mmCIF file of C-alpha atoms in Angstrom:
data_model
loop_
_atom_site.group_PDB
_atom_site.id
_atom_site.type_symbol
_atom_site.label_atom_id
_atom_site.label_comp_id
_atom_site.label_asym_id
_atom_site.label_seq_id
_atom_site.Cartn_x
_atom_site.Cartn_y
_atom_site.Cartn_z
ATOM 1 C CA UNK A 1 0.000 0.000 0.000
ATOM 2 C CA UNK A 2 2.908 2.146 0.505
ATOM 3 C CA UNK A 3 4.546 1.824 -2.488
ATOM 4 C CA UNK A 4 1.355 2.287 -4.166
ATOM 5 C CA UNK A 5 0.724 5.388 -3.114
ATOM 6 C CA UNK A 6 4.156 7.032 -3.174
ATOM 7 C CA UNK A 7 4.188 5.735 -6.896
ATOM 8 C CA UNK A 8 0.693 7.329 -7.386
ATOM 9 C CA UNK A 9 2.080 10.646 -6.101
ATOM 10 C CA UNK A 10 5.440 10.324 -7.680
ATOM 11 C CA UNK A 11 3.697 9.987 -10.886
ATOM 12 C CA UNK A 12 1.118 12.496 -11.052
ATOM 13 C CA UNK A 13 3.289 15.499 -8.979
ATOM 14 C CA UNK A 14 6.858 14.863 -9.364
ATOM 15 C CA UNK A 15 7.504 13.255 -12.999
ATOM 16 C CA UNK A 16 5.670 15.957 -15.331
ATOM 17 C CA UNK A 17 8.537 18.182 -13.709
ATOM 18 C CA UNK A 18 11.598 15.920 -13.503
ATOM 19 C CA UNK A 19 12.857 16.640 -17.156
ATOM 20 C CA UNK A 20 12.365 20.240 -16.332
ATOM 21 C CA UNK A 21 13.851 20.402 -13.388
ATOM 22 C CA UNK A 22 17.419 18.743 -14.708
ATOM 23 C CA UNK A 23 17.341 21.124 -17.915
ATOM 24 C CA UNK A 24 16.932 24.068 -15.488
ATOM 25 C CA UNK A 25 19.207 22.549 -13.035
ATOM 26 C CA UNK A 26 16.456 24.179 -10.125
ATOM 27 C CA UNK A 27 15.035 22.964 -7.445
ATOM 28 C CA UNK A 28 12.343 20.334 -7.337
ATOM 29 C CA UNK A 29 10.024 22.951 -5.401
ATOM 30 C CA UNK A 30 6.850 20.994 -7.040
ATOM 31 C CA UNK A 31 8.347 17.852 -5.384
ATOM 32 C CA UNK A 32 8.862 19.475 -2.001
ATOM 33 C CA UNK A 33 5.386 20.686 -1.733
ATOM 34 C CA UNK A 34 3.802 17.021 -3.021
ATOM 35 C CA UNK A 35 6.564 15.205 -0.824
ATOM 36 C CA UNK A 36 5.012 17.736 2.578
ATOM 37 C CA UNK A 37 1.707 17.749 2.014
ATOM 38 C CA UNK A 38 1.508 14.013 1.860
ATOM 39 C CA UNK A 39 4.202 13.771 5.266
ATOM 40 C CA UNK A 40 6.491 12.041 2.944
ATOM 41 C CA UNK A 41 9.301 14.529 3.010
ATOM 42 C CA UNK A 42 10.610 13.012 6.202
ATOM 43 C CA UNK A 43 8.767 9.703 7.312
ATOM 44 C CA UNK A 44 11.977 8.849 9.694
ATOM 45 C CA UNK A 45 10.679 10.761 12.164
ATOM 46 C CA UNK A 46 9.562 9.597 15.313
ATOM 47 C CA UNK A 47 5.508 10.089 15.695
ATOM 48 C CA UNK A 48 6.942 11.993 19.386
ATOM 49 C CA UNK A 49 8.171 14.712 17.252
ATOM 50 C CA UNK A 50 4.886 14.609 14.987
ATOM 51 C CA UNK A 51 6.693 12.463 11.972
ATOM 52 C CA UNK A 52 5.309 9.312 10.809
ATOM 53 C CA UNK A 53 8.042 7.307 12.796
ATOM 54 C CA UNK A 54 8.306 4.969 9.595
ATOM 55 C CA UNK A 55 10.908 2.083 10.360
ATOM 56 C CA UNK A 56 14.097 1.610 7.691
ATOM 57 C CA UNK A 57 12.457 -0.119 4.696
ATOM 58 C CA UNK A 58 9.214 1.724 4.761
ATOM 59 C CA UNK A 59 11.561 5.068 4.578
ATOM 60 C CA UNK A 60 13.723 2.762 1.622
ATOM 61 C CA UNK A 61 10.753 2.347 -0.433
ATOM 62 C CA UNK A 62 8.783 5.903 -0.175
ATOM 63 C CA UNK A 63 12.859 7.051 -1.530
ATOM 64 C CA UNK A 64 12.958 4.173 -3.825
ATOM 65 C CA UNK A 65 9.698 5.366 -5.304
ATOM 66 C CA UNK A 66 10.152 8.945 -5.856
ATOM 67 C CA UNK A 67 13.931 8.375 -7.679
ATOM 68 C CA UNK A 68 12.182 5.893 -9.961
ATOM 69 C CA UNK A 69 10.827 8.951 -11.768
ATOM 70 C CA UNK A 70 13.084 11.781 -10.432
ATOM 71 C CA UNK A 71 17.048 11.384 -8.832
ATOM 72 C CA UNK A 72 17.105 14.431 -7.552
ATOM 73 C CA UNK A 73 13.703 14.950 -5.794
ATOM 74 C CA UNK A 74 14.184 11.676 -3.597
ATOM 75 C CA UNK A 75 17.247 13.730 -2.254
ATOM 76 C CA UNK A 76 14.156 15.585 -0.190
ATOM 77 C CA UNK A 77 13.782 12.625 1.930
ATOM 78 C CA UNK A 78 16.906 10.843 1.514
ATOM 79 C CA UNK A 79 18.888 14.115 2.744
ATOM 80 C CA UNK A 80 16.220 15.142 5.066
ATOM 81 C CA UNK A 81 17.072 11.318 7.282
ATOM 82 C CA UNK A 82 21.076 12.336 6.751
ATOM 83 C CA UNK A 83 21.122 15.312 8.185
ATOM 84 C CA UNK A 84 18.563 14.564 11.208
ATOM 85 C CA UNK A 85 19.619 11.048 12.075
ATOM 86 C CA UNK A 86 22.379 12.181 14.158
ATOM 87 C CA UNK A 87 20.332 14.049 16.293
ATOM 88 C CA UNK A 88 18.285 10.862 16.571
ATOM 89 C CA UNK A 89 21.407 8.993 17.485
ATOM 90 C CA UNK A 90 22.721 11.447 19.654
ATOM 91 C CA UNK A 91 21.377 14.451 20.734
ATOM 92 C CA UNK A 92 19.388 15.465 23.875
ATOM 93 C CA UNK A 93 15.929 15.191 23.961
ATOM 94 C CA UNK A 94 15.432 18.955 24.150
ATOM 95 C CA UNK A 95 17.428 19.124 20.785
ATOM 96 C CA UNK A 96 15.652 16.481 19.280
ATOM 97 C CA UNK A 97 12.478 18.798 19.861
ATOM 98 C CA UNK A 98 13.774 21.569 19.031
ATOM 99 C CA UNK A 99 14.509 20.433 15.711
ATOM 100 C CA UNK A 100 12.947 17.728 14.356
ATOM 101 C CA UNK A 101 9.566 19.110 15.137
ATOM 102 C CA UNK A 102 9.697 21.583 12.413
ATOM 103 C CA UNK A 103 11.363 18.899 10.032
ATOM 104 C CA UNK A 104 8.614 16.797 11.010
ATOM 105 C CA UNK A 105 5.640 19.495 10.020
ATOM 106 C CA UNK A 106 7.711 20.130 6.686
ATOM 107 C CA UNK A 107 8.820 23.574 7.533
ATOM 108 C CA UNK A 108 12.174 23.086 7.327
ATOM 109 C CA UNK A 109 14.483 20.844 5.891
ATOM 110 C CA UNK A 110 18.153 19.169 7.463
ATOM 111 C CA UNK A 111 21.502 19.218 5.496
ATOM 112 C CA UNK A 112 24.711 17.173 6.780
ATOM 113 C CA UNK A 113 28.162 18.257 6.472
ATOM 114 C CA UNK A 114 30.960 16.197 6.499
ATOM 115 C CA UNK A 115 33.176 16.525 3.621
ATOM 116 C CA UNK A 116 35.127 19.405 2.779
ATOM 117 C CA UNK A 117 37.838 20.556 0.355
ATOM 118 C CA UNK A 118 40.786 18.237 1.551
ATOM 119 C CA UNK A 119 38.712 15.969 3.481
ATOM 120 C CA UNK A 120 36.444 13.586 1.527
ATOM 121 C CA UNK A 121 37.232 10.052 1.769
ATOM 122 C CA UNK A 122 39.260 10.993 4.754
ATOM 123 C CA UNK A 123 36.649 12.687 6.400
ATOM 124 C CA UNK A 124 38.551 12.762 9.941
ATOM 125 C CA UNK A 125 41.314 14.655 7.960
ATOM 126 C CA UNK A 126 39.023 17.953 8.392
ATOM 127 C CA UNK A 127 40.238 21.626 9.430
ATOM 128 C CA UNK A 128 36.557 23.252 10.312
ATOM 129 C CA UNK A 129 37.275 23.960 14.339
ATOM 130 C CA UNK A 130 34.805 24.801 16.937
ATOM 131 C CA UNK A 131 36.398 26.648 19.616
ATOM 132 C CA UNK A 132 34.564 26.988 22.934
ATOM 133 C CA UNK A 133 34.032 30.214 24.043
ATOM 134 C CA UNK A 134 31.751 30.514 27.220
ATOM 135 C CA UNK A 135 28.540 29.298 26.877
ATOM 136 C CA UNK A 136 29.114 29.362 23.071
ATOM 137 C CA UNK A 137 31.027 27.544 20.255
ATOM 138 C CA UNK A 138 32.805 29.702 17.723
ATOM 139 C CA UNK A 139 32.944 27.847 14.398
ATOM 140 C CA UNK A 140 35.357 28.182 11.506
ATOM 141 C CA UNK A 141 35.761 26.182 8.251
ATOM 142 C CA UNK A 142 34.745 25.042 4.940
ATOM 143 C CA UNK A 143 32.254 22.033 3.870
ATOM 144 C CA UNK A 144 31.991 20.906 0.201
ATOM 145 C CA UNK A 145 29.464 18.944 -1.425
ATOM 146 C CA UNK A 146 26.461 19.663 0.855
ATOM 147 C CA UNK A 147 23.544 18.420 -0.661
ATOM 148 C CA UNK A 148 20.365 21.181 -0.684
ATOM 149 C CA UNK A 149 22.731 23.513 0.864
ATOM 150 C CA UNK A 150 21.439 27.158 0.641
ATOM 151 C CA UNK A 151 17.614 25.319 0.558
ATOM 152 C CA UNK A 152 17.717 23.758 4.087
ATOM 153 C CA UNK A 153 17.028 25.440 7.184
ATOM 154 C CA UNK A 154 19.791 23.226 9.221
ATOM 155 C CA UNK A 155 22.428 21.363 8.825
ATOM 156 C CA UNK A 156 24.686 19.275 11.373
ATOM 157 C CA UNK A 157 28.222 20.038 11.415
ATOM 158 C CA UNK A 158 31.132 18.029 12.020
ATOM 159 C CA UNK A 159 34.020 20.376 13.746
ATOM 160 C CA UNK A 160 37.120 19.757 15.245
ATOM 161 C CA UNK A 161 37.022 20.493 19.211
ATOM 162 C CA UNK A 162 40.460 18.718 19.998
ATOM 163 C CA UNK A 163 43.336 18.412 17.196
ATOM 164 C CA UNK A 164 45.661 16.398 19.383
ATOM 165 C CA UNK A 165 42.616 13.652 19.488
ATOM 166 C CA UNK A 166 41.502 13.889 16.185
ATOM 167 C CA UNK A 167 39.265 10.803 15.084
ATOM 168 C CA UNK A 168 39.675 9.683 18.911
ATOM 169 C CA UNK A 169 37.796 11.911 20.489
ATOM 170 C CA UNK A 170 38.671 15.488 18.812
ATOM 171 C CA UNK A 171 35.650 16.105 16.692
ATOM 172 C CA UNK A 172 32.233 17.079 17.827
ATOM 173 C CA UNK A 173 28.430 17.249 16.031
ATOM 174 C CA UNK A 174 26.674 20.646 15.762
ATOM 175 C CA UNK A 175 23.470 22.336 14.957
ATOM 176 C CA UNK A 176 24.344 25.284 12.484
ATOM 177 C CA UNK A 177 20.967 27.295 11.258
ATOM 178 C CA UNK A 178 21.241 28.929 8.019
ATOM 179 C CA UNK A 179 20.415 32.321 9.552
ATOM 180 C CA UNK A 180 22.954 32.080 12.319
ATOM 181 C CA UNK A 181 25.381 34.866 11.332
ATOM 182 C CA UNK A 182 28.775 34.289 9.981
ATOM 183 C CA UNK A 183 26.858 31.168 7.462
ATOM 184 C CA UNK A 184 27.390 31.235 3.731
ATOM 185 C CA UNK A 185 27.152 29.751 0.740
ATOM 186 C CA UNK A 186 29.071 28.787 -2.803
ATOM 187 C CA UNK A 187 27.778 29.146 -6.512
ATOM 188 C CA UNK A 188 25.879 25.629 -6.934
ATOM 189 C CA UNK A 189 27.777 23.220 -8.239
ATOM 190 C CA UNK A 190 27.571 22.472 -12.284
ATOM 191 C CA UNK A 191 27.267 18.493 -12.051
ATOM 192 C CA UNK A 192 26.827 15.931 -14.381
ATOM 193 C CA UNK A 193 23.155 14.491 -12.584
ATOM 194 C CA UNK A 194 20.689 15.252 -9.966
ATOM 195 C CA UNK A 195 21.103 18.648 -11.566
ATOM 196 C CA UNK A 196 17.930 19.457 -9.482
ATOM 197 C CA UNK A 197 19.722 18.894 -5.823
ATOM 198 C CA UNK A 198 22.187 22.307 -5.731
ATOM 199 C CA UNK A 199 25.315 21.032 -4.247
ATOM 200 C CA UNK A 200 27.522 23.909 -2.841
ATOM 201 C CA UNK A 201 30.024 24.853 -0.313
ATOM 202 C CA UNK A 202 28.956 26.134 3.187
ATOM 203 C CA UNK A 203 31.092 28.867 4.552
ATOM 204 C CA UNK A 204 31.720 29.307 8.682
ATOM 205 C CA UNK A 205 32.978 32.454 9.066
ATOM 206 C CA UNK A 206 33.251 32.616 13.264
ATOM 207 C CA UNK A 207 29.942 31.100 13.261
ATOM 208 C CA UNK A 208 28.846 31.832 17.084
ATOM 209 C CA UNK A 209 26.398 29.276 18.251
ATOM 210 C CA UNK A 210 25.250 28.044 21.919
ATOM 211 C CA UNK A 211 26.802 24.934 23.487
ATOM 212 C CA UNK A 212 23.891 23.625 23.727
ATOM 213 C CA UNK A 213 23.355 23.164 19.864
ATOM 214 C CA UNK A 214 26.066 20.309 20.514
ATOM 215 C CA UNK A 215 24.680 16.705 19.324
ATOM 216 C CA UNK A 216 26.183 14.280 22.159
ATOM 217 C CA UNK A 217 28.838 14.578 24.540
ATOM 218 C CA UNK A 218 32.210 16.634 23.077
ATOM 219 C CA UNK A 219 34.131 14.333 21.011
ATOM 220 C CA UNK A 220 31.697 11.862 19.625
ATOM 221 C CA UNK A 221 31.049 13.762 16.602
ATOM 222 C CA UNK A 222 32.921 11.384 14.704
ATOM 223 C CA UNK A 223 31.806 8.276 15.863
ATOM 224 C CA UNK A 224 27.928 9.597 15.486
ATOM 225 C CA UNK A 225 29.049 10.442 11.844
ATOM 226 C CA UNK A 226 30.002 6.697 11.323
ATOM 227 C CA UNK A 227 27.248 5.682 12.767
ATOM 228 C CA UNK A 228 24.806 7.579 10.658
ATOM 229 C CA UNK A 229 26.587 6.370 7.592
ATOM 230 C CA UNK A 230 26.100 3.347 8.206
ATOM 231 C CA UNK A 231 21.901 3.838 8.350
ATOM 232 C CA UNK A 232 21.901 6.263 5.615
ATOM 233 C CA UNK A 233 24.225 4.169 2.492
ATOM 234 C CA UNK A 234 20.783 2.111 2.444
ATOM 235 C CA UNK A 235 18.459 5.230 1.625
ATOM 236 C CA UNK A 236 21.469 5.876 -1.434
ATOM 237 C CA UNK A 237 21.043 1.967 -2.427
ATOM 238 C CA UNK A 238 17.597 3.116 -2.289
ATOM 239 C CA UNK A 239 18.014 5.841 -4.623
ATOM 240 C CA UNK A 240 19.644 3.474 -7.067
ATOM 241 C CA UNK A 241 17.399 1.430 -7.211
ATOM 242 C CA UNK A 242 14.710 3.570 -8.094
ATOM 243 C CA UNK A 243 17.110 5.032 -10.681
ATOM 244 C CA UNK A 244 17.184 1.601 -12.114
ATOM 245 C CA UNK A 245 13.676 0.402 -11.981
ATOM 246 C CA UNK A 246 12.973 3.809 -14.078
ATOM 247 C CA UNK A 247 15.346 2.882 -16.286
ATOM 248 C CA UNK A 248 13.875 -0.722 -17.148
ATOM 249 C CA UNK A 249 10.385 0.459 -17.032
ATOM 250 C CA UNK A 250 11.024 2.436 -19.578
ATOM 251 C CA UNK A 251 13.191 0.450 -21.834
ATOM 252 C CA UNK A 252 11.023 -2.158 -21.271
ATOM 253 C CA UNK A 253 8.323 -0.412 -22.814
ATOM 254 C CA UNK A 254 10.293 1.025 -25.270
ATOM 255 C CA UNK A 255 11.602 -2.296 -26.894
ATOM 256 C CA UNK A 256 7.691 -3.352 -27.219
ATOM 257 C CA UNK A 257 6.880 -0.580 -29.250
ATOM 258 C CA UNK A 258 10.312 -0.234 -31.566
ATOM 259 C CA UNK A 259 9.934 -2.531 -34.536
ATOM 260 C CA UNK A 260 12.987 -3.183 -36.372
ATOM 261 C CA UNK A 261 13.488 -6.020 -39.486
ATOM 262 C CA UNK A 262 9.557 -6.194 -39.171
ATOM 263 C CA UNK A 263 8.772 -6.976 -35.669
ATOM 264 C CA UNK A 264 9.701 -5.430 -31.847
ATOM 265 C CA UNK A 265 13.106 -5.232 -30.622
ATOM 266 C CA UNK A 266 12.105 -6.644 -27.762
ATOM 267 C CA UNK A 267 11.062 -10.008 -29.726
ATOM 268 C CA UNK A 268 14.917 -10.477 -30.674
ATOM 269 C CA UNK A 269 16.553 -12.621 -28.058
ATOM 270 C CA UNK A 270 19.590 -10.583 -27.651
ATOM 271 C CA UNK A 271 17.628 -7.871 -26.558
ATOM 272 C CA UNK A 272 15.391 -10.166 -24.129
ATOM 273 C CA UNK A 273 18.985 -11.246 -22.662
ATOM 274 C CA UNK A 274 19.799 -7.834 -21.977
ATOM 275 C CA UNK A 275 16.580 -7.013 -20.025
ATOM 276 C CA UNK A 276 16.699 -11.043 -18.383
ATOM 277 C CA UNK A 277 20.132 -9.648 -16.984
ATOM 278 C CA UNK A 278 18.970 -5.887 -15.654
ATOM 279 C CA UNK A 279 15.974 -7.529 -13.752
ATOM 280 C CA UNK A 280 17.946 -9.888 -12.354
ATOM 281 C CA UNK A 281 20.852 -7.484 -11.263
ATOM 282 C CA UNK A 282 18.037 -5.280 -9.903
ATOM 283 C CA UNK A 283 16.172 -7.827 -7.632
ATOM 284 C CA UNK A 284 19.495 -8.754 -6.483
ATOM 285 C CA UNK A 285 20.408 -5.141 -5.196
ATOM 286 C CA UNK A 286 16.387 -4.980 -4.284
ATOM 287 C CA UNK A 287 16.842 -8.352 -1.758
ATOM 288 C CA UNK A 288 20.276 -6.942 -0.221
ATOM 289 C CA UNK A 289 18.911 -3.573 0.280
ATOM 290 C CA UNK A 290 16.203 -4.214 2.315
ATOM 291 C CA UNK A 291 17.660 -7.118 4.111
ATOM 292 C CA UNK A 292 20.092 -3.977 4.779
ATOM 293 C CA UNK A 293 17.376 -2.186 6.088
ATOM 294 C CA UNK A 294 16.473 -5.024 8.233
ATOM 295 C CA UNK A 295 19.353 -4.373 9.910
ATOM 296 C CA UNK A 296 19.238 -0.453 10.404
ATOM 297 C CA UNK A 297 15.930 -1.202 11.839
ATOM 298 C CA UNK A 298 17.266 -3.737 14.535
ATOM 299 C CA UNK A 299 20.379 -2.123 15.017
ATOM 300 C CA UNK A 300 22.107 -5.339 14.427
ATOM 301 C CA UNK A 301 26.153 -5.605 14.630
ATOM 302 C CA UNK A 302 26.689 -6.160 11.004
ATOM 303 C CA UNK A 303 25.066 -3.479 9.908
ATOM 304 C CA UNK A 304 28.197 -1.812 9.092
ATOM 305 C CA UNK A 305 29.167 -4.040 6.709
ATOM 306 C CA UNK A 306 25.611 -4.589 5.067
ATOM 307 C CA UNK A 307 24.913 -1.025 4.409
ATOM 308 C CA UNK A 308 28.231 -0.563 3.125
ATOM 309 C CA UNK A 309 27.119 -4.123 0.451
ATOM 310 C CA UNK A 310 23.730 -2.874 -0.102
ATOM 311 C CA UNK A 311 25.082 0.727 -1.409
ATOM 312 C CA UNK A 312 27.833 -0.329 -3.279
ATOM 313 C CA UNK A 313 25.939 -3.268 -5.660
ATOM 314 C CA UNK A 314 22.857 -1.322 -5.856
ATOM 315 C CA UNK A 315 24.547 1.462 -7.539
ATOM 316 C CA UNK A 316 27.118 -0.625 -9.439
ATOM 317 C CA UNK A 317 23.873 -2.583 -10.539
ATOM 318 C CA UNK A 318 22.481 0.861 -11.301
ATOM 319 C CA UNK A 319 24.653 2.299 -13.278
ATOM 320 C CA UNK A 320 25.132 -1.019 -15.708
ATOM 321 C CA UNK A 321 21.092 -0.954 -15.760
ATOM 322 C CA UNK A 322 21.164 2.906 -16.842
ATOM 323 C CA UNK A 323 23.744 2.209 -19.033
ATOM 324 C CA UNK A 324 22.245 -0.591 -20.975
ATOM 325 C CA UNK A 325 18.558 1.283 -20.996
ATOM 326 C CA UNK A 326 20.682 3.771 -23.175
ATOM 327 C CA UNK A 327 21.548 1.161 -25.481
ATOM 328 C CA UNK A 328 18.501 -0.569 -25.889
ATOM 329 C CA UNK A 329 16.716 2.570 -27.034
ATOM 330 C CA UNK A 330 20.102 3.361 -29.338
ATOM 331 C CA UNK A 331 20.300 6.583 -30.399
ATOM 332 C CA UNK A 332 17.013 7.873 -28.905
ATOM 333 C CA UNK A 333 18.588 6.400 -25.853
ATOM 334 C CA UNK A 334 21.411 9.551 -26.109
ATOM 335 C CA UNK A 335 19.094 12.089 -26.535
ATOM 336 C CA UNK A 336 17.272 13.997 -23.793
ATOM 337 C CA UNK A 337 13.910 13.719 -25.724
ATOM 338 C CA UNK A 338 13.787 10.463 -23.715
ATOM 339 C CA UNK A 339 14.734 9.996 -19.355
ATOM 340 C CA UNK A 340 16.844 7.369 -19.513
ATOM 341 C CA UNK A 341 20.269 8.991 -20.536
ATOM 342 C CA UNK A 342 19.212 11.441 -17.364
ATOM 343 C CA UNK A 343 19.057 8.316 -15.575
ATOM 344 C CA UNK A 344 22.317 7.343 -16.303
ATOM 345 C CA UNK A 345 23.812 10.412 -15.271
ATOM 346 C CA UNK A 346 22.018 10.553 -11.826
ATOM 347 C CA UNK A 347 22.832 6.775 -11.231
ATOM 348 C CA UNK A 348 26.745 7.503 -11.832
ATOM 349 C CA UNK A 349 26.654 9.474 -8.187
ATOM 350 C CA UNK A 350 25.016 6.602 -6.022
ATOM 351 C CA UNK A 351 28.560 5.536 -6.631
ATOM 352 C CA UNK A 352 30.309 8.102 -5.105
ATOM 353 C CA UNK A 353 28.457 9.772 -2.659
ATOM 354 C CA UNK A 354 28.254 9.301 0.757
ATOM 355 C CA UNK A 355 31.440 7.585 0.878
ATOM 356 C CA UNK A 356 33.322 6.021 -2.481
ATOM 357 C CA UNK A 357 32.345 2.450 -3.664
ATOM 358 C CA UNK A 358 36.229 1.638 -3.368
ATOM 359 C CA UNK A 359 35.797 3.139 0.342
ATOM 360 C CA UNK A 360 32.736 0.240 0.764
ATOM 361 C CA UNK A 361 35.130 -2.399 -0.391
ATOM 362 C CA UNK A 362 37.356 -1.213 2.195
ATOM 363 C CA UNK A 363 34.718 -0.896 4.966
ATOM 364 C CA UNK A 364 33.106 -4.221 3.797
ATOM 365 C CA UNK A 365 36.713 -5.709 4.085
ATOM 366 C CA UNK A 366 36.882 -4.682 7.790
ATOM 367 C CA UNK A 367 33.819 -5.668 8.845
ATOM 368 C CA UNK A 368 33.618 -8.936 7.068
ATOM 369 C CA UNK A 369 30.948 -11.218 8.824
#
């Protein structure tokens, strides 16, 4: 029933825009407001704060739903669960009030920030610092690659509190609010896909926030970033998923209605090979993924390494499914009159966001069950 009706609204309020909202490279407002008014922006949520308190797969398929017709909008949700979970992790139940009410009731949206400039695969090798200062925290730094930054409202911050500890203990989690003076933002980024998620830098220029904005105990801001990651790699297998089941839905139907030598395409056994091979390879990231989320939802101690599978073959498996939906529609396939070579662009960043495939192979190597 849930997939139902996320595919009913996906279809009728988010796809008639997705084309647009890649050639524009704009926001997916349309999405937003379809995504809130139907409490699907952020189902995560616990019902305490007023969300829908939707377990792991439940919030897997409403994502896996809305990229099957548009990449960037499931980024709403997807993003949404990134940048909150920590708090959910983490934080103090007056924090957790404070903001995740207002995610909840879809007037405002969450942002994480991890990566920065010289830091990406090595996140712990970040320079933001967050000095105290009182009852305060002064924050200075950089963060690249923030996804809806300069559209969300918040966004938790990873700073360094202690260089001498470093990963160990040196690097807390904080609130930032994109009105809190001193916050800033890059140009948006000029990307290859999810043209419709603006990507930029956020600048802390002696960002001066209370202490009590501080998610967890000083020091645990990197081990509450782990943590988070991995819950969250499953909403990006998610994402590629839906990437892919767009992909061969619509080749599928394609290949019915393209007659070549005098009947379909999709008659010719080559071609059925070709489709035999995507379905499978999508089922097979579709069965890992939510056994993944199985996990997230029980907390269980191999979730690190099952997030880390379920992200890295769902998006491998998406971007061979994108890629072969191009073919089978040939040179229509390369044009943009038809979704599927916007497809294969979008899938192509499952693979490297939130955290490198080659960084899963490591992770999945050191958490081998």
């Amino acid at each position: 029933m849930l997939r139902e009706s996320v595919r009913a609204l996906a279809e009728a309020k988010i796809a008639p825009h997705a084309a647009e909202v890649d050639e524009e490279a704009r926001f997916p407002q349309e999405a937003l407001d379809a995504l809130v008014g139907s409490d699907l922006h952020a189902v995560h949520v616990p019902e305490e704060f007023g969300g829908a308190g939707a377990d792991a797969l439940a919030t897997v398929i409403v994502i896996e739903e809305v990229a099957r017709v548009c990449a960037s909008s499931s980024l709403i949700p997807a993003v949404n669960k990134l940048g909150s979970l920590p708090l959910m992790l983490a934080a103090s139940s007056e924090l957790k009030a404070r903001y995740l009410t207002p995610l909840a009731r879809g007037d405002a949206m969450f942002s994480y920030c991890l990566s920065e400039p010289d830091a990406g695969s090595d996140a712990g090798g970040m320079k933001t610092r967050a000095v105290r200062d009182g009852d305060h925290y002064v924050l200075n730094g950089v963060k690249r690659w923030i996804t809806n930054a300069g559209v969300s409202d918040y966004y938790t911050v990873m700073a360094v509190t202690d260089p001498e500890k470093r990963t160990r203990g040196g690097i807390s989690a904080f609130v930032v609010e994109k009105g809190d003076a001193g916050v800033s933002f890059g140009a948006p980024e000029k990307k290859l896909g999810i043209k419709g998620s603006p990507t930029r830098e956020v600048y802390l220029d002696n960002v001066r926030i209370p202490a009590d904005r501080m998610i967890g105990a000083e020091g645990t801001g990197f081990a509450t970033a782990m943590r988070t990651l991995d819950h969250t790699r499953i909403t990006i297998a998610a994402q590629a998923l839906g990437i892919a089941q767009g992909a061969l839905d619509y080749a599928k139907g394609y290949v019915r209605e393209r007659r070549q030598f005098g009947k379909p395409v999709g008659d010719f056994q080559g071609v059925q090979f070709m489709l035999a091979d995507m379905a499978m390879k999508l089922e097979a990231a579709r069965q890992l993924t939510y056994a993944a989320a199985a996990r997230s939802q029980r907390e269980d101690t191999d979730l690190t390494f099952f997030g880390a599978a379920a992200k890295c073959y769902a998006s491998d498996a998406a971007m061979e499914i994108t890629t072969d939906a191009v073919q089978l529609l040939g040179g229509y396939g390369y044009t943009r009159d038809y979704p599927v070579e916007r497809m294969m662009r979008d899938a192509k960043i499952t693979q490297i966001y939130e955290g490198t495939n080659q960084i899963q192979r490591v992770v999945m190597a050191r958490n081998l069950p």
